[in-house]
XYZ file of N, CA, C and O in Angstrom:
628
model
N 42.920 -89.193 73.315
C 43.928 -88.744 72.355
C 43.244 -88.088 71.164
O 42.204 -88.449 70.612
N 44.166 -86.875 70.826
C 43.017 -86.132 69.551
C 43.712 -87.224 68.313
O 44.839 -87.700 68.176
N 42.200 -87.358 67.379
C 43.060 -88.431 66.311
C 43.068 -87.066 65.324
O 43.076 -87.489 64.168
N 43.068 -85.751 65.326
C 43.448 -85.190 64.220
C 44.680 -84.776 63.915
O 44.959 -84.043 62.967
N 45.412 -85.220 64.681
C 46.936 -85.262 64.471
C 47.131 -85.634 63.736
O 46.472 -86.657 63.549
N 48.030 -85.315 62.729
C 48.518 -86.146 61.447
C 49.965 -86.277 62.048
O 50.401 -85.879 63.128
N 50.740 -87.137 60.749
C 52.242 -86.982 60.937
C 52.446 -85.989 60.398
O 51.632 -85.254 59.838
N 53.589 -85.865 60.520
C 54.420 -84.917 59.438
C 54.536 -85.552 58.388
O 54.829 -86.747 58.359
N 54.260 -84.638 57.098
C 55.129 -85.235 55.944
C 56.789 -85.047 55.807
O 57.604 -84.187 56.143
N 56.817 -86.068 55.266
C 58.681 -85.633 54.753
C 58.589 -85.676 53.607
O 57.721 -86.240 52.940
N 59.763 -84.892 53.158
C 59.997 -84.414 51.748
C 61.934 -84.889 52.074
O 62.735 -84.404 52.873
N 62.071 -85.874 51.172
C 63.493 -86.631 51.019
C 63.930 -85.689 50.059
O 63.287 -85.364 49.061
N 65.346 -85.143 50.476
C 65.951 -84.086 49.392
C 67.867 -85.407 49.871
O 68.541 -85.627 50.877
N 67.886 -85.830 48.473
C 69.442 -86.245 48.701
C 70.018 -86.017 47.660
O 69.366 -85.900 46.623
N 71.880 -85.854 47.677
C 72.526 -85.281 47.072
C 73.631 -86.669 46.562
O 74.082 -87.539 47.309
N 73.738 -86.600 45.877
C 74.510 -87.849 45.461
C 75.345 -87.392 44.547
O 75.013 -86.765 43.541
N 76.731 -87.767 44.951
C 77.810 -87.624 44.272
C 78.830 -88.776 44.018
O 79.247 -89.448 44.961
N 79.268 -89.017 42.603
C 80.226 -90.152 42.902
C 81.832 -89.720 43.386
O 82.576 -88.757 43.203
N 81.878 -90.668 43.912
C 82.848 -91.115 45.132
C 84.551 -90.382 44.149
O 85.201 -91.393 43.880
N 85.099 -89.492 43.780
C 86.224 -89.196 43.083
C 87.292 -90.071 43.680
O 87.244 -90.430 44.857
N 88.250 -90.408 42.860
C 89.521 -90.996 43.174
C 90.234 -90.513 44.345
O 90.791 -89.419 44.255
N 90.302 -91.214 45.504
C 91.238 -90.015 46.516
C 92.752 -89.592 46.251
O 93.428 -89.201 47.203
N 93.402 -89.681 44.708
C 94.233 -89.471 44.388
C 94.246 -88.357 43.725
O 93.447 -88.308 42.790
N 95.243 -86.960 44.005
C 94.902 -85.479 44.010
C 93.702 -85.102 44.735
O 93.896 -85.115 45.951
N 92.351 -84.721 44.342
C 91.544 -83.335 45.380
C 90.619 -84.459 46.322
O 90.272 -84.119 47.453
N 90.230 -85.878 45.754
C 89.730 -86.588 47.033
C 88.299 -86.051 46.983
O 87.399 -86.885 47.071
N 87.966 -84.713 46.847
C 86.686 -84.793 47.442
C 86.290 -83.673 45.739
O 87.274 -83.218 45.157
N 85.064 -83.414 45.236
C 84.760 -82.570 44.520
C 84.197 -81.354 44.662
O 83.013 -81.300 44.996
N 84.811 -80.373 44.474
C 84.640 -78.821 45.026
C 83.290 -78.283 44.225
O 82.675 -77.237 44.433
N 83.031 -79.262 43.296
C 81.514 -78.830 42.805
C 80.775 -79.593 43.675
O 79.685 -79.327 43.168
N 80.590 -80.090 44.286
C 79.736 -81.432 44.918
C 80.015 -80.376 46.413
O 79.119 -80.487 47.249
N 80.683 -79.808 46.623
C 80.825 -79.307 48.258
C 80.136 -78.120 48.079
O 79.424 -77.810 49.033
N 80.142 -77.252 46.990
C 79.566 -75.506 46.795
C 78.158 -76.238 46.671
O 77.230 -75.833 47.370
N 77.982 -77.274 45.824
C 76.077 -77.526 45.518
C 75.722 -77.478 47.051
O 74.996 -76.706 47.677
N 76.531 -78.640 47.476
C 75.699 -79.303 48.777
C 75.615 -77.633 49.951
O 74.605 -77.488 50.639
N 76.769 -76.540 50.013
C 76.127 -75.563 50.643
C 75.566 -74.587 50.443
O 75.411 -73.803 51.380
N 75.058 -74.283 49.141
C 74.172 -73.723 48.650
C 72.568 -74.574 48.371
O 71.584 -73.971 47.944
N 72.571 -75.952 48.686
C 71.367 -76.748 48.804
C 71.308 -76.519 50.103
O 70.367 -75.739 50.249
N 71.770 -76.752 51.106
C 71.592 -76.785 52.797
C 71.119 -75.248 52.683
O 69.892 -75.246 52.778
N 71.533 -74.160 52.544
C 70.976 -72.880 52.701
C 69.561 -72.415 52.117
O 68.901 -71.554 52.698
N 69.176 -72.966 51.061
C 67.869 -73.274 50.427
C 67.077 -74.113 51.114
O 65.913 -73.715 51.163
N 67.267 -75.042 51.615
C 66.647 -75.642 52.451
C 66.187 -75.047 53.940
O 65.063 -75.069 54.442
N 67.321 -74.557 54.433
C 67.324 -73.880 55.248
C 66.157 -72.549 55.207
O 65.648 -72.120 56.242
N 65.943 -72.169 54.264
C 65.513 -70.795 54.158
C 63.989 -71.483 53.925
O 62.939 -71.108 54.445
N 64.134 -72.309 53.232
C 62.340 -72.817 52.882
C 61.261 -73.222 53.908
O 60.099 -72.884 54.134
N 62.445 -74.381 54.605
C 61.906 -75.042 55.935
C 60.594 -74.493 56.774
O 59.630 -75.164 57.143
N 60.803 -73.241 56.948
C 59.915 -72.067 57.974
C 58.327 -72.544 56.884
O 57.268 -72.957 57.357
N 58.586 -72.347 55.575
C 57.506 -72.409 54.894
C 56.597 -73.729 54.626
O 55.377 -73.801 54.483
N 57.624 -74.793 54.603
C 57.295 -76.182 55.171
C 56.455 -76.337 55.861
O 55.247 -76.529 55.724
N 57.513 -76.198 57.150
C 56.172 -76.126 58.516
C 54.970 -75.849 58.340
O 54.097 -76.630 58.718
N 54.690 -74.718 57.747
C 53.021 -74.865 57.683
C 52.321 -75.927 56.757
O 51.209 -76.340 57.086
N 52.900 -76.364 55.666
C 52.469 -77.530 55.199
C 52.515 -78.787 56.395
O 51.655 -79.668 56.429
N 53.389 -78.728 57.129
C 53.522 -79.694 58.018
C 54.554 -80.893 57.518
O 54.410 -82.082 57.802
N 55.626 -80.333 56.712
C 56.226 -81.203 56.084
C 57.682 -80.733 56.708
O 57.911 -79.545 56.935
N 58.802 -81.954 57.006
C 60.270 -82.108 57.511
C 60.986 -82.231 56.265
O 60.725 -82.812 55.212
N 61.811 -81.637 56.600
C 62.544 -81.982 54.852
C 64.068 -82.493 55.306
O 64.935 -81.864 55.914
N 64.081 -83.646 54.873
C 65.566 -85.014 55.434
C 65.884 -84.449 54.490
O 65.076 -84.076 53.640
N 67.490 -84.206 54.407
C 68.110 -83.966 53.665
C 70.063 -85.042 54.529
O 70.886 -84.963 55.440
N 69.587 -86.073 52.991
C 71.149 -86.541 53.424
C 72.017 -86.221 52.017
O 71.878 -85.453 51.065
N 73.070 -87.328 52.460
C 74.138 -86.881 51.306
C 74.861 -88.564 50.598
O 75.581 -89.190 51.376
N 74.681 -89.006 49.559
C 74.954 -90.282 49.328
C 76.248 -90.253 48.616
O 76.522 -89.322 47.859
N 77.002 -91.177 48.818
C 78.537 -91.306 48.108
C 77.920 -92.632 47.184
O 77.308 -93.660 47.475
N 78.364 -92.100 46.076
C 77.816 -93.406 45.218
C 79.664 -94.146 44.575
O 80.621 -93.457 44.221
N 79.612 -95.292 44.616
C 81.438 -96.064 44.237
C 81.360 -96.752 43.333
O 82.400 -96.907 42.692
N 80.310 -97.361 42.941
C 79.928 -98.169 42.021
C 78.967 -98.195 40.899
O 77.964 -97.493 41.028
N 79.101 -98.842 39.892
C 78.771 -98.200 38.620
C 76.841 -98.898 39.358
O 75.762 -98.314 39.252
N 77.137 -100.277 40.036
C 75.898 -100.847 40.139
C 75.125 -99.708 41.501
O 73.900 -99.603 41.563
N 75.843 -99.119 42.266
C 75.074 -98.155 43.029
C 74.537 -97.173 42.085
O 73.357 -96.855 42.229
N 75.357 -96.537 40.955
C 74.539 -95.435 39.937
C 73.122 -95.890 39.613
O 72.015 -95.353 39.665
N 73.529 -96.951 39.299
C 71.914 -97.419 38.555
C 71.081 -98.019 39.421
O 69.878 -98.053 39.161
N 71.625 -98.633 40.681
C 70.634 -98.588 41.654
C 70.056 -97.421 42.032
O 68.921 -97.456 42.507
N 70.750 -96.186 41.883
C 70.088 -95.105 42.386
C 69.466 -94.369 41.274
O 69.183 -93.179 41.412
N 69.189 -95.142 39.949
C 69.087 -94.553 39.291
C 69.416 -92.693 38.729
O 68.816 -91.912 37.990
N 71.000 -92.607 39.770
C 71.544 -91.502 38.641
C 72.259 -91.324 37.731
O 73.142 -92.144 37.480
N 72.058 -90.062 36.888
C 72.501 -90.647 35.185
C 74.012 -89.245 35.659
O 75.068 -89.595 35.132
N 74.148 -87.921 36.476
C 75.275 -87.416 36.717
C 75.939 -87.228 37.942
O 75.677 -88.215 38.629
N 76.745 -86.371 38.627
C 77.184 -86.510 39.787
C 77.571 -84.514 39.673
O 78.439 -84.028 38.948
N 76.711 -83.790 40.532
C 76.432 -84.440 41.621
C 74.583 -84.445 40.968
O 73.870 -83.729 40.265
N 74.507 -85.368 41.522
C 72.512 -85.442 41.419
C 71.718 -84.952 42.781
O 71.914 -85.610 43.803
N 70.775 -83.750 42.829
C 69.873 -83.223 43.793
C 68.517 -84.252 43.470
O 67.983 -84.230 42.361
N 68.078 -85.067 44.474
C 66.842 -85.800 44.393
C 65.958 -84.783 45.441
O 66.183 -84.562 46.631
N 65.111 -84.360 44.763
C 63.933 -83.892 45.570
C 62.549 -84.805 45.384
O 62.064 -84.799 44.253
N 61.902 -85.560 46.377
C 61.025 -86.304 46.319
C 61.508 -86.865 45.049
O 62.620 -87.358 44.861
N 60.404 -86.718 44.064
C 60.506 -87.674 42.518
C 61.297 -86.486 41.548
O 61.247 -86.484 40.318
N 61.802 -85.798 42.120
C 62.211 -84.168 40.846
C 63.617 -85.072 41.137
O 63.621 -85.991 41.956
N 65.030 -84.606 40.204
C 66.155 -85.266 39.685
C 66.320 -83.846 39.107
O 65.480 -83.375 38.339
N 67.399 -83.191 39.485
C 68.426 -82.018 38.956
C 69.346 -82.413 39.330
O 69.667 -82.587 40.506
N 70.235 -82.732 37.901
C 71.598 -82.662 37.767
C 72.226 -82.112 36.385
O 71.621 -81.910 35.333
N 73.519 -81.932 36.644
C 74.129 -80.966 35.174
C 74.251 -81.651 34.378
O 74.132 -82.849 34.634
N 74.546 -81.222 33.031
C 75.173 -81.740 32.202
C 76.468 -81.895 32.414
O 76.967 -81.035 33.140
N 77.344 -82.923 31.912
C 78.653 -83.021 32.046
C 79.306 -82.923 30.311
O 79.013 -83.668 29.376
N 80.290 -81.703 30.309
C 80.319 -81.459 28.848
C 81.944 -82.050 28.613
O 82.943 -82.285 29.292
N 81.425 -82.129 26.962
C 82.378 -83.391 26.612
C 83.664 -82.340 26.653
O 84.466 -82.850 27.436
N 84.129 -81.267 26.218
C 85.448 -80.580 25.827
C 86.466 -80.257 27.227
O 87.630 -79.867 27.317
N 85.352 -80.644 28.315
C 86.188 -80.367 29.750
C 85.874 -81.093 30.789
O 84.997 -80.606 31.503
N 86.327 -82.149 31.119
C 86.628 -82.934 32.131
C 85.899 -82.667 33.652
O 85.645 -83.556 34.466
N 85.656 -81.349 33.806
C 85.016 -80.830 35.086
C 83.898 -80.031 35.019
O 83.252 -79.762 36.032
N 83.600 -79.616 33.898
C 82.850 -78.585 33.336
C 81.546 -79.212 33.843
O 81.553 -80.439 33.945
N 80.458 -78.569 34.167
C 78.996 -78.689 34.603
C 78.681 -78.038 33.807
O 79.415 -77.118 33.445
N 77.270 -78.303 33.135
C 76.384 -77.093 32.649
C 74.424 -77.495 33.266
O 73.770 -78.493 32.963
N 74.007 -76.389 34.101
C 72.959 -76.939 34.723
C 71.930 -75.581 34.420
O 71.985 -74.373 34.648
N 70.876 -76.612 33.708
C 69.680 -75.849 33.176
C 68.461 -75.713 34.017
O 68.240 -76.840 34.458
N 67.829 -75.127 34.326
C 66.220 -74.753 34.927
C 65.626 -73.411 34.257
O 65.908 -72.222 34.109
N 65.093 -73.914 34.091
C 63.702 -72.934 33.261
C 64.315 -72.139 31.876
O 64.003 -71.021 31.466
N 64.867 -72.683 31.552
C 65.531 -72.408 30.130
C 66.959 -71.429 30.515
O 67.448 -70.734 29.624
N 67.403 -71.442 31.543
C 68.642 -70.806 32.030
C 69.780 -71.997 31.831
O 69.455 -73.183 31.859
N 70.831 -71.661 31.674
C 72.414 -72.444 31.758
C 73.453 -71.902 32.173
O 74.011 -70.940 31.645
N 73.813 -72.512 33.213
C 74.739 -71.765 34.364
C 75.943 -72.998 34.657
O 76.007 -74.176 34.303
N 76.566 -72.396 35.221
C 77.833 -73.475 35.639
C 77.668 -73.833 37.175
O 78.594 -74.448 37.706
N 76.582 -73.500 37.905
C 76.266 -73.854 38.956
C 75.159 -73.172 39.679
O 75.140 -71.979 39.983
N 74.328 -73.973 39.897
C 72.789 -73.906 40.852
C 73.360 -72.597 41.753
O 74.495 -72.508 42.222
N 72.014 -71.370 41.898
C 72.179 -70.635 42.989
C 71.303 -70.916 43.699
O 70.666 -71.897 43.315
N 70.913 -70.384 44.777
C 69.983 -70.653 46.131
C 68.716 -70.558 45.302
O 68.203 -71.611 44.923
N 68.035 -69.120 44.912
C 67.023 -69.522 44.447
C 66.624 -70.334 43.732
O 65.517 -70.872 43.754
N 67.870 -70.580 42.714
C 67.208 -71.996 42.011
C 66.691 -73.402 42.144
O 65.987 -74.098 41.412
N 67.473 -73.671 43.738
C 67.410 -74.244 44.385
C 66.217 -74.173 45.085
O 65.522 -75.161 45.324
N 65.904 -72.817 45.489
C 64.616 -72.785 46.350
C 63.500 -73.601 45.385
O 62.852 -74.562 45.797
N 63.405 -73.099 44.164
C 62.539 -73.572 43.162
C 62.457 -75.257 43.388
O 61.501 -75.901 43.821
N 63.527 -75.653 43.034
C 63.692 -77.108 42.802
C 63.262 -77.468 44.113
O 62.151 -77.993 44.032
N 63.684 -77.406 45.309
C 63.167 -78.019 46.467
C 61.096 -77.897 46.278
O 60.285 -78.726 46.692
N 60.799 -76.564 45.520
C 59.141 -76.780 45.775
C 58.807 -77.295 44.949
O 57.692 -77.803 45.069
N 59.587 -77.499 43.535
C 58.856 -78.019 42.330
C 58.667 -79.451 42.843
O 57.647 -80.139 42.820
N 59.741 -79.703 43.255
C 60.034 -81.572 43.740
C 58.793 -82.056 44.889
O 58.326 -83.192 44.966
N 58.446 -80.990 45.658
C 57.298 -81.755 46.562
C 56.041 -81.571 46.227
O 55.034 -81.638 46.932
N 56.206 -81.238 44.659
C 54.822 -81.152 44.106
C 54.889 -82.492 42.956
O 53.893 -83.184 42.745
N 56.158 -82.721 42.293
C 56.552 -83.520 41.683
C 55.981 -84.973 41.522
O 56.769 -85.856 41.863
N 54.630 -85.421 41.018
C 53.966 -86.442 41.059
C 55.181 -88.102 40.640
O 56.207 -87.823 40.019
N 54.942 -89.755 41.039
C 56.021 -90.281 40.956
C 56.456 -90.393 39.548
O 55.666 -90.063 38.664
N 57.571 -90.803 39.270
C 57.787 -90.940 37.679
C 58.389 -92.352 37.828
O 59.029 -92.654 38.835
N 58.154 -93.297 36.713
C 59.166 -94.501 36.662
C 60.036 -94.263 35.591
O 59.846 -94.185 34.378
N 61.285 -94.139 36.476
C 62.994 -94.256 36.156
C 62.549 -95.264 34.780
O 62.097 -96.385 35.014
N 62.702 -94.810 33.422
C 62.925 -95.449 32.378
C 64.409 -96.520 32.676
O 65.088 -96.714 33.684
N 64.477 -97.046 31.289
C 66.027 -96.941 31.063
C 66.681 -95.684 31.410
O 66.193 -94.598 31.096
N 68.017 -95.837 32.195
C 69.016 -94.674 32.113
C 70.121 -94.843 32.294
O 70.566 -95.643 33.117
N 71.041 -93.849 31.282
C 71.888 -93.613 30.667
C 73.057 -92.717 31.800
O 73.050 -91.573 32.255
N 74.014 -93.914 31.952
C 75.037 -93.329 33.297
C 75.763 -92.083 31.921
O 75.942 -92.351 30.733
N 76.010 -90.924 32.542
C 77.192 -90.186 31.837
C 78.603 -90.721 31.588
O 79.147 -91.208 32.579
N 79.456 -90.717 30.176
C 80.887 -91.018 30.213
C 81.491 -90.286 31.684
O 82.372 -90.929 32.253
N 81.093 -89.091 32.261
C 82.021 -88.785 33.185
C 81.811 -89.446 34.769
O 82.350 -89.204 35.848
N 80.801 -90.354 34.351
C 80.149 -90.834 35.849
C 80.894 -92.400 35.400
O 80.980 -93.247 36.289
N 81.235 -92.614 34.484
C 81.492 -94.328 34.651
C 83.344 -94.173 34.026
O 84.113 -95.060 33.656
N 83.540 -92.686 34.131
C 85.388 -92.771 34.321
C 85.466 -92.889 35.732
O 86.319 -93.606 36.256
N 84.683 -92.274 36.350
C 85.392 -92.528 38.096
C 85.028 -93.986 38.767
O 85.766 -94.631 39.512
N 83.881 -94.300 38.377
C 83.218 -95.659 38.696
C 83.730 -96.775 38.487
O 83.963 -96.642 37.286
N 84.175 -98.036 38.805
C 84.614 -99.307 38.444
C 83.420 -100.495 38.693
O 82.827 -100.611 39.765
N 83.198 -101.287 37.596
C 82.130 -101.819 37.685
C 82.688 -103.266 38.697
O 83.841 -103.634 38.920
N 81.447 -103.827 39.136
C 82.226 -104.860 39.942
C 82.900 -106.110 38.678
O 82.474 -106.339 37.545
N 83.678 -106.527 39.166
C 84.553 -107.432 38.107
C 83.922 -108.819 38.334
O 83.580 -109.532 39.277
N 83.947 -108.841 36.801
C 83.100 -110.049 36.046
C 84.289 -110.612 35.625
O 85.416 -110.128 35.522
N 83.729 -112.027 35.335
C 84.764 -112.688 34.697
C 84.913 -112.038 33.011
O 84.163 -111.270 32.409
N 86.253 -112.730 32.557
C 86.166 -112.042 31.345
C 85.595 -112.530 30.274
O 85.760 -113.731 30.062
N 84.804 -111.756 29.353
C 84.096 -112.063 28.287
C 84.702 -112.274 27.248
O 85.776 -111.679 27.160
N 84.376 -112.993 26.301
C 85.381 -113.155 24.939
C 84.874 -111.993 24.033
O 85.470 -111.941 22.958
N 84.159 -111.293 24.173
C 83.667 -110.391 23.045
C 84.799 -109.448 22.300
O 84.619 -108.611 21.416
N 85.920 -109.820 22.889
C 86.912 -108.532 22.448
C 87.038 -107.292 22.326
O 87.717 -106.775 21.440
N 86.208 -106.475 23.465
C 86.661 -105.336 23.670
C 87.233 -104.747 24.134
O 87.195 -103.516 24.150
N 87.930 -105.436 24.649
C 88.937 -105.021 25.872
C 89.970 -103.581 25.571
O 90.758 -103.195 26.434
């Protein structure tokens, strides 16, 4: 057997979105344009992969719970995880749906392919980082319900 075989590397690209109310649209039409404009970036890179020798998994996570956010340590929705890289928008306070998503000093209302292409290579160069404290967005913990605790006397109810 030749031992110069290596494996493949993988490069984990996941998309995480929280779970919207299935009451009215059910699913988020920003979270569906990212995810096919990420699959097409991916798509297009892949060829270039290969010669690194790297597979690039790409799933898709429904996050429901405020304790899945912070297990997954994401702070918006939708969140692109490339290896240790984390692109996600801002969620702005004057509009309820509004995204605002920055790379390289640009601000757009939504990721295009190349930007994407970028982010998929920046991320598999992306050395690890440890997830500080982080800060869920107000618009990530209106859709979220935390699991129910008993009640506290602190009076905030």
């Amino acid at each position: 057997m030749n031992m110069e075989v290596k494996t493949k590397n993988a490069l984990r690209v996941t998309l995480f979105q929280v779970g919207m109310p299935t009451t009215g649209e059910g699913t988020c039409s920003a979270c569906d344009s990212v995810q096919g404009v990420l699959l097409s970036a991916i798509q297009e890179v892949q060829e270039l992969f290969d010669h690194l020798n790297c597979e690039i998994l790409f799933s898709s996570t429904m996050i429901k719970t405020i304790e899945e956010a912070e297990k997954a340590h994401i702070v918006a929705s939708p969140t692109i995880r490339v290896g240790n890289l984390d692109f996600h928008p801002e969620h702005l306070e004057d509009s309820p749906e509004a995204r605002e998503w920055v790379w390289n000093g640009a601000t757009m209302g939504e990721p295009n392919k190349e930007i994407l292409i970028e982010v998929l290579l920046k991320g598999y160069f992306e050395p690890k980082n440890d997830h500080g404290e982080i800060t869920l967005s107000p618009y990530i913990l209106k859709h979220l319900k935390g699991e129910v605790t008993a009640d506290s006397n602190c009076g905030c109810h």
